[in-house]
């Protein structure tokens, strides 16, 4: 059974994951309208992943005798100054999510809730991967700067990364 404190902390994380999904969906839509298919596909996939992160938490809270809170979400930005800025936002957001997961782990330890602590290890590992991926992409786009043909090649690169990571996800 989850303590009230643990339940609240997990429910806050449900909202953060749902908001992450909305933020990346907004980025996907913006990139699609701008004609960059690879970046758009990447962001649609990130958005789906965040929804999966949220659902996993919803199921967990309900299974442990709590009730998952499905709350109102903050509307994400609809327009970005540049692709570079958009990827900076993505990276900063992942850092924010990692901090929030760390805080959750801290609460689990305080509450002596070792089942939740164990459950959260998946998120700890996932955040390390997401941060590394965001950093790799950000490094690439920083190399390009405002070069238009560079952006075209970058878009194809990101599409390749998306296809490869989708293939990795389906491996047993
Ligand atoms: Fe679910 Fe990208 O954090």
Coordinates of N, CA and C and ligand atoms in Angstrom, one line a residue:
X1 N 0.9 -1.2 0.0 CA 0.0 0.0 0.0 C 0.9 1.3 0.0
X2 N 0.6 2.2 -0.9 CA 1.4 3.4 -0.9 C 1.0 4.4 0.2
X3 N 2.0 5.0 0.7 CA 1.7 6.1 1.7 C 1.1 7.3 1.0
X4 N 0.4 8.1 1.7 CA -0.2 9.3 1.0 C 0.9 10.2 0.4
X5 N 2.0 10.3 1.1 CA 3.1 11.1 0.6 C 3.7 10.5 -0.7
X6 N 3.9 9.2 -0.7 CA 4.4 8.5 -1.9 C 3.4 8.6 -3.1
X7 N 2.1 8.4 -2.8 CA 1.1 8.5 -3.8 C 1.1 9.9 -4.4
X8 N 1.2 11.0 -3.6 CA 1.2 12.3 -4.1 C 2.4 12.6 -5.0
X9 N 3.5 12.1 -4.6 CA 4.8 12.3 -5.4 C 4.7 11.6 -6.7
X10 N 4.1 10.4 -6.7 CA 4.0 9.6 -8.0 C 2.9 10.3 -8.9
X11 N 1.9 10.8 -8.3 CA 0.9 11.5 -9.1 C 1.4 12.8 -9.7
X12 N 2.3 13.5 -9.0 CA 2.9 14.6 -9.6 C 3.8 14.2 -10.8
X13 N 4.4 13.1 -10.7 CA 5.2 12.6 -11.8 C 4.3 12.2 -13.0
X14 N 3.2 11.7 -12.7 CA 2.2 11.3 -13.8 C 1.9 12.6 -14.6
X15 N 1.7 13.7 -13.9 CA 1.4 15.0 -14.6 C 2.7 15.4 -15.5
X16 N 3.8 15.3 -14.8 CA 5.1 15.7 -15.6 C 5.3 14.9 -16.8
X17 N 5.0 13.6 -16.8 CA 5.2 12.7 -18.0 C 4.2 13.1 -19.0
X18 N 2.9 13.4 -18.6 CA 1.9 13.7 -19.5 C 2.2 15.1 -20.2
X19 N 2.7 16.0 -19.4 CA 3.1 17.3 -19.9 C 4.3 17.1 -20.9
X20 N 5.2 16.2 -20.6 CA 6.3 16.0 -21.5 C 5.8 15.5 -22.8
X21 N 4.8 14.6 -22.8 CA 4.2 14.0 -24.0 C 3.6 15.2 -24.8
X22 N 3.0 16.1 -24.2 CA 2.3 17.2 -24.9 C 3.4 18.2 -25.5
X23 N 4.5 18.4 -24.7 CA 5.5 19.3 -25.2 C 6.1 18.7 -26.5
X24 N 6.4 17.4 -26.5 CA 7.1 16.8 -27.6 C 6.1 16.7 -28.8
X25 N 4.8 16.5 -28.5 CA 3.8 16.5 -29.6 C 3.8 17.9 -30.2
X26 N 3.8 18.9 -29.4 CA 3.8 20.3 -30.0 C 5.1 20.5 -30.9
X27 N 6.2 20.0 -30.4 CA 7.5 20.1 -31.2 C 7.4 19.3 -32.5
X28 N 6.7 18.1 -32.4 CA 6.6 17.3 -33.6 C 5.7 18.0 -34.6
X29 N 4.6 18.6 -34.2 CA 3.7 19.3 -35.1 C 4.4 20.5 -35.7
X30 N 5.1 21.3 -34.9 CA 5.9 22.4 -35.5 C 6.9 22.0 -36.5
X31 N 7.6 21.0 -36.2 CA 8.6 20.5 -37.2 C 8.0 20.0 -38.5
X32 N 6.8 19.3 -38.3 CA 6.1 18.8 -39.5 C 5.6 19.9 -40.4
X33 N 5.1 21.0 -39.8 CA 4.6 22.1 -40.5 C 5.8 22.8 -41.2
X34 N 7.0 22.8 -40.6 CA 8.2 23.4 -41.2 C 8.8 22.5 -42.3
X35 N 8.2 21.3 -42.5 CA 8.7 20.4 -43.5 C 9.9 19.5 -43.2
X36 N 10.2 19.4 -41.9 CA 11.4 18.6 -41.5 C 10.9 17.3 -40.9
X37 N 10.8 16.3 -41.8 CA 10.1 15.0 -41.6 C 10.8 14.2 -40.5
X38 N 12.2 14.2 -40.6 CA 13.0 13.4 -39.6 C 12.8 13.9 -38.2
X39 N 12.9 15.2 -38.0 CA 12.8 15.8 -36.7 C 11.4 15.6 -36.2
X40 N 10.4 15.7 -37.1 CA 9.0 15.5 -36.7 C 8.8 14.1 -36.2
X41 N 9.3 13.1 -37.0 CA 9.1 11.7 -36.6 C 9.7 11.4 -35.2
X42 N 10.9 12.0 -35.0 CA 11.6 11.8 -33.8 C 10.8 12.3 -32.6
X43 N 10.2 13.5 -32.8 CA 9.4 14.1 -31.7 C 8.1 13.4 -31.5
X44 N 7.5 12.9 -32.6 CA 6.3 12.1 -32.4 C 6.6 10.9 -31.6
X45 N 7.7 10.3 -31.8 CA 8.1 9.0 -31.1 C 8.4 9.4 -29.6
X46 N 9.1 10.5 -29.4 CA 9.4 10.9 -28.0 C 8.1 11.1 -27.3
X47 N 7.1 11.8 -28.0 CA 5.8 12.0 -27.3 C 5.1 10.7 -26.9
X48 N 5.2 9.7 -27.8 CA 4.6 8.4 -27.5 C 5.3 7.8 -26.3
X49 N 6.6 7.9 -26.3 CA 7.4 7.3 -25.2 C 7.0 7.9 -23.8
X50 N 6.8 9.2 -23.9 CA 6.4 9.9 -22.6 C 5.0 9.5 -22.2
X51 N 4.1 9.2 -23.1 CA 2.8 8.7 -22.8 C 3.0 7.3 -22.1
X52 N 3.9 6.5 -22.7 CA 4.1 5.2 -22.1 C 4.7 5.3 -20.7
X53 N 5.6 6.3 -20.4 CA 6.1 6.6 -19.1 C 5.0 6.9 -18.1
X54 N 4.0 7.7 -18.6 CA 2.9 8.1 -17.8 C 2.0 6.9 -17.5
X55 N 1.7 6.1 -18.5 CA 0.8 5.0 -18.3 C 1.4 4.0 -17.3
X56 N 2.7 3.8 -17.4 CA 3.4 2.8 -16.5 C 3.2 3.3 -15.0
X57 N 3.2 4.6 -14.8 CA 3.0 5.1 -13.4 C 1.6 5.0 -13.0
X58 N 0.7 5.3 -13.9 CA -0.8 5.2 -13.6 C -1.1 3.8 -13.1
X59 N -0.6 2.8 -13.9 CA -0.9 1.4 -13.5 C -0.3 1.1 -12.2
X60 N 1.0 1.5 -12.0 CA 1.6 1.2 -10.7 C 0.9 1.8 -9.5
X61 N 0.5 3.1 -9.6 CA -0.2 3.7 -8.5 C -1.5 2.9 -8.2
X62 N -2.2 2.6 -9.2 CA -3.5 1.9 -9.0 C -3.3 0.5 -8.4
X63 N -2.2 -0.2 -8.9 CA -1.9 -1.6 -8.4 C -1.5 -1.6 -7.0
X64 N -0.9 -0.5 -6.5 CA -0.4 -0.4 -5.1 C -1.4 0.2 -4.2
X65 N -2.7 0.2 -4.6 CA -3.7 0.6 -3.6 C -4.0 2.1 -3.6
X66 N -3.3 2.9 -4.5 CA -3.6 4.3 -4.6 C -4.6 4.6 -5.7
X67 N -4.7 5.9 -6.0 CA -5.5 6.2 -7.2 C -4.7 7.2 -8.0
X68 N -4.5 6.8 -9.3 CA -3.7 7.7 -10.2 C -4.6 8.9 -10.5
X69 N -3.9 10.1 -10.4 CA -4.6 11.4 -10.7 C -4.3 11.8 -12.1
X70 N -5.4 12.0 -12.8 CA -5.3 12.4 -14.2 C -5.7 13.9 -14.2
X71 N -4.6 14.7 -14.3 CA -4.9 16.2 -14.0 C -4.8 17.0 -15.3
X72 N -5.3 18.3 -15.1 CA -5.2 19.2 -16.2 C -3.7 19.5 -16.5
X73 N -3.4 19.8 -17.8 CA -2.0 20.0 -18.1 C -1.7 21.4 -18.6
X74 N -0.5 21.9 -18.4 CA -0.1 23.2 -18.9 C 0.1 23.1 -20.5
X75 N -0.5 24.1 -21.1 CA -0.4 24.1 -22.6 C 1.1 24.3 -23.0
X76 N 1.6 23.5 -23.9 CA 3.0 23.7 -24.3 C 3.2 24.9 -25.3
X77 N 4.4 25.3 -25.5 CA 4.7 26.3 -26.5 C 4.3 25.8 -27.9
X78 N 3.8 26.6 -28.8 CA 3.4 26.1 -30.1 C 4.4 26.5 -31.2
X79 N 5.2 27.5 -30.9 CA 6.2 28.1 -31.9 C 7.6 28.1 -31.2
X80 N 8.6 27.8 -32.0 CA 10.0 27.8 -31.5 C 10.8 28.8 -32.4
X81 N 11.8 29.4 -31.8 CA 12.6 30.4 -32.5 C 13.4 29.7 -33.6
X82 N 13.9 28.5 -33.3 CA 14.7 27.8 -34.2 C 14.8 26.3 -33.8
X83 N 15.3 25.5 -34.7 CA 15.4 24.1 -34.3 C 16.4 23.9 -33.2
X84 N 17.4 24.7 -33.3 CA 18.5 24.7 -32.2 C 17.8 24.9 -30.9
X85 N 17.0 26.0 -30.8 CA 16.3 26.3 -29.6 C 15.4 25.2 -29.1
X86 N 14.7 24.6 -30.1 CA 13.8 23.5 -29.8 C 14.5 22.3 -29.1
X87 N 15.7 22.0 -29.7 CA 16.5 20.9 -29.1 C 17.1 21.3 -27.7
X88 N 17.4 22.5 -27.6 CA 17.9 23.0 -26.3 C 16.7 22.9 -25.2
X89 N 15.5 23.2 -25.6 CA 14.4 23.0 -24.8 C 14.2 21.6 -24.4
X90 N 14.3 20.7 -25.4 CA 14.2 19.3 -25.1 C 15.2 18.8 -24.1
X91 N 16.4 19.2 -24.3 CA 17.5 18.8 -23.4 C 17.2 19.3 -22.0
X92 N 16.9 20.6 -21.9 CA 16.6 21.2 -20.6 C 15.5 20.5 -19.9
X93 N 14.5 20.1 -20.7 CA 13.3 19.5 -20.1 C 13.7 18.1 -19.6
X94 N 14.5 17.4 -20.3 CA 14.9 16.0 -19.8 C 15.7 16.1 -18.5
X95 N 16.6 17.2 -18.4 CA 17.3 17.4 -17.1 C 16.3 17.7 -16.0
X96 N 15.3 18.4 -16.3 CA 14.2 18.7 -15.3 C 13.6 17.4 -14.9
X97 N 13.2 16.6 -15.8 CA 12.6 15.3 -15.5 C 13.5 14.4 -14.7
X98 N 14.8 14.4 -15.0 CA 15.7 13.5 -14.3 C 15.7 14.0 -12.8
X99 N 15.7 15.3 -12.6 CA 15.8 15.8 -11.2 C 14.5 15.4 -10.5
X100 N 13.4 15.4 -11.2 CA 12.1 15.1 -10.6 C 12.1 13.5 -10.2
X101 N 12.7 12.7 -11.1 CA 12.8 11.3 -10.8 C 13.7 11.0 -9.6
X102 N 14.8 11.8 -9.5 CA 15.7 11.7 -8.4 C 15.0 12.0 -7.1
X103 N 14.2 13.0 -7.2 CA 13.4 13.5 -6.0 C 12.4 12.4 -5.6
X104 N 11.8 11.7 -6.6 CA 10.9 10.6 -6.3 C 11.6 9.4 -5.6
X105 N 12.8 9.1 -6.1 CA 13.6 8.1 -5.5 C 13.9 8.4 -4.0
X106 N 14.2 9.7 -3.8 CA 14.5 10.2 -2.4 C 13.2 10.0 -1.5
X107 N 12.1 10.3 -2.0 CA 10.8 10.1 -1.3 C 10.6 8.6 -0.9
X108 N 10.9 7.8 -1.9 CA 10.7 6.3 -1.7 C 11.6 5.8 -0.6
X109 N 12.8 6.4 -0.5 CA 13.7 5.9 0.5 C 13.3 6.5 1.9
X110 N 12.8 7.7 1.9 CA 12.3 8.3 3.1 C 11.2 7.5 3.7
X111 N 10.3 7.1 2.8 CA 9.1 6.4 3.2 C 9.4 4.9 3.4
X112 N 10.6 4.5 3.2 CA 11.0 3.1 3.3 C 10.1 2.2 2.4
X113 N 9.8 2.8 1.2 CA 9.0 2.1 0.2 C 9.9 1.4 -0.8
X114 N 10.4 0.2 -0.5 CA 11.4 -0.4 -1.3 C 10.9 -0.9 -2.6
X115 N 9.6 -1.2 -2.7 CA 8.9 -1.7 -3.9 C 8.9 -0.5 -4.9
X116 N 8.6 0.7 -4.4 CA 8.5 1.8 -5.3 C 10.0 2.2 -5.7
X117 N 10.9 2.1 -4.8 CA 12.3 2.4 -5.1 C 12.7 1.5 -6.2
X118 N 12.4 0.2 -6.1 CA 12.8 -0.8 -7.2 C 12.1 -0.4 -8.5
X119 N 10.8 -0.1 -8.4 CA 10.0 0.3 -9.6 C 10.7 1.5 -10.3
X120 N 11.2 2.4 -9.5 CA 11.7 3.7 -10.1 C 13.1 3.5 -10.8
X121 N 13.7 2.4 -10.5 CA 15.1 2.2 -11.1 C 15.0 2.2 -12.7
X122 N 13.8 1.7 -13.2 CA 13.6 1.7 -14.6 C 13.7 3.1 -15.2
X123 N 13.0 4.0 -14.4 CA 13.0 5.5 -14.8 C 14.4 6.1 -14.7
X124 N 15.1 5.7 -13.7 CA 16.5 6.2 -13.5 C 17.3 5.9 -14.8
X125 N 17.2 4.6 -15.2 CA 18.0 4.2 -16.4 C 17.5 4.8 -17.6
X126 N 16.2 5.0 -17.8 CA 15.6 5.6 -18.9 C 16.0 7.1 -19.0
X127 N 16.1 7.8 -17.9 CA 16.5 9.2 -18.0 C 18.0 9.3 -18.4
X128 N 18.8 8.4 -18.0 CA 20.2 8.4 -18.4 C 20.3 8.3 -19.9
X129 N 19.5 7.4 -20.5 CA 19.5 7.2 -22.0 C 18.9 8.5 -22.7
X130 N 17.8 9.0 -22.1 CA 17.2 10.1 -22.8 C 18.1 11.4 -22.8
X131 N 18.8 11.6 -21.6 CA 19.7 12.7 -21.6 C 20.8 12.5 -22.6
X132 N 21.4 11.3 -22.6 CA 22.5 11.1 -23.6 C 22.0 11.3 -25.0
X133 N 20.9 10.8 -25.4 CA 20.4 11.0 -26.7 C 20.1 12.5 -27.0
X134 N 19.5 13.2 -26.1 CA 19.3 14.6 -26.3 C 20.6 15.4 -26.5
X135 N 21.6 15.0 -25.7 CA 22.9 15.6 -25.8 C 23.6 15.4 -27.1
X136 N 23.5 14.1 -27.6 CA 24.1 13.8 -28.9 C 23.4 14.6 -30.0
X137 N 22.1 14.7 -30.0 CA 21.4 15.5 -31.0 C 21.8 17.0 -30.9
X138 N 21.8 17.5 -29.7 CA 22.1 18.9 -29.5 C 23.5 19.2 -30.0
X139 N 24.5 18.3 -29.8 CA 25.9 18.5 -30.3 C 25.9 18.6 -31.8
X140 N 25.1 17.7 -32.4 CA 25.0 17.7 -33.9 C 24.5 19.0 -34.4
X141 N 23.3 19.5 -33.8 CA 22.7 20.7 -34.3 C 23.5 21.9 -34.0
X142 N 24.3 21.9 -32.9 CA 25.2 23.0 -32.6 C 26.3 23.2 -33.7
X143 N 26.7 22.1 -34.3 CA 27.7 22.1 -35.3 C 27.2 22.8 -36.6
X144 N 25.9 22.6 -36.8 CA 25.3 23.1 -38.1 C 25.1 24.6 -38.0
X145 N 24.6 25.1 -36.9 CA 24.3 26.5 -36.7 C 23.1 26.8 -37.6
X146 N 23.2 27.8 -38.5 CA 22.1 28.3 -39.3 C 22.2 27.8 -40.8
X147 N 23.1 26.8 -41.0 CA 23.3 26.4 -42.4 C 22.1 25.5 -42.9
X148 N 21.5 26.0 -44.0 CA 20.3 25.3 -44.5 C 20.5 23.9 -45.0
X149 N 21.6 23.7 -45.7 CA 21.8 22.4 -46.3 C 22.2 21.4 -45.1
X150 N 22.9 22.0 -44.1 CA 23.3 21.2 -42.9 C 22.0 20.8 -42.2
X151 N 21.0 21.6 -42.2 CA 19.8 21.3 -41.5 C 19.1 20.1 -42.2
X152 N 19.1 20.1 -43.6 CA 18.5 19.0 -44.4 C 19.2 17.7 -44.0
X153 N 20.5 17.7 -43.9 CA 21.3 16.5 -43.6 C 21.0 16.1 -42.2
X154 N 20.9 17.1 -41.3 CA 20.6 16.8 -39.9 C 19.3 16.1 -39.7
X155 N 18.3 16.6 -40.5 CA 17.0 16.0 -40.5 C 17.0 14.5 -40.9
X156 N 17.8 14.2 -41.9 CA 17.9 12.8 -42.3 C 18.6 12.0 -41.2
X157 N 19.6 12.6 -40.6 CA 20.3 11.9 -39.5 C 19.4 11.6 -38.3
X158 N 18.6 12.6 -38.0 CA 17.6 12.4 -36.8 C 16.6 11.3 -37.2
X159 N 16.2 11.3 -38.5 CA 15.3 10.2 -38.9 C 15.9 8.8 -38.7
X160 N 17.2 8.7 -39.1 CA 18.0 7.5 -38.9 C 18.0 7.1 -37.5
X161 N 18.3 8.1 -36.6 CA 18.4 7.8 -35.1 C 17.0 7.3 -34.7
X162 N 15.9 7.8 -35.2 CA 14.6 7.4 -34.8 C 14.3 6.0 -35.2
X163 N 14.7 5.7 -36.4 CA 14.4 4.3 -36.9 C 15.2 3.3 -36.1
X164 N 16.5 3.7 -35.9 CA 17.4 2.7 -35.1 C 16.9 2.5 -33.7
X165 N 16.4 3.6 -33.0 CA 16.0 3.5 -31.6 C 14.6 2.7 -31.6
X166 N 13.8 2.9 -32.6 CA 12.5 2.1 -32.7 C 12.8 0.7 -32.8
X167 N 13.8 0.3 -33.6 CA 14.2 -1.1 -33.8 C 14.8 -1.7 -32.5
X168 N 15.6 -0.9 -31.8 CA 16.2 -1.3 -30.5 C 15.0 -1.5 -29.5
X169 N 14.0 -0.7 -29.5 CA 12.9 -0.8 -28.6 C 12.1 -2.1 -28.8
X170 N 12.1 -2.6 -30.0 CA 11.3 -3.8 -30.3 C 12.1 -5.1 -30.0
X171 N 13.4 -5.0 -29.8 CA 14.2 -6.2 -29.5 C 13.8 -6.7 -28.1
X172 N 13.8 -8.1 -28.0 CA 13.4 -8.7 -26.7 C 14.5 -8.4 -25.7
Ligands
LIG1 FE1 9.7 10.5 -19.3 FE2 11.7 11.9 -21.1 O1 11.0 11.6 -19.5

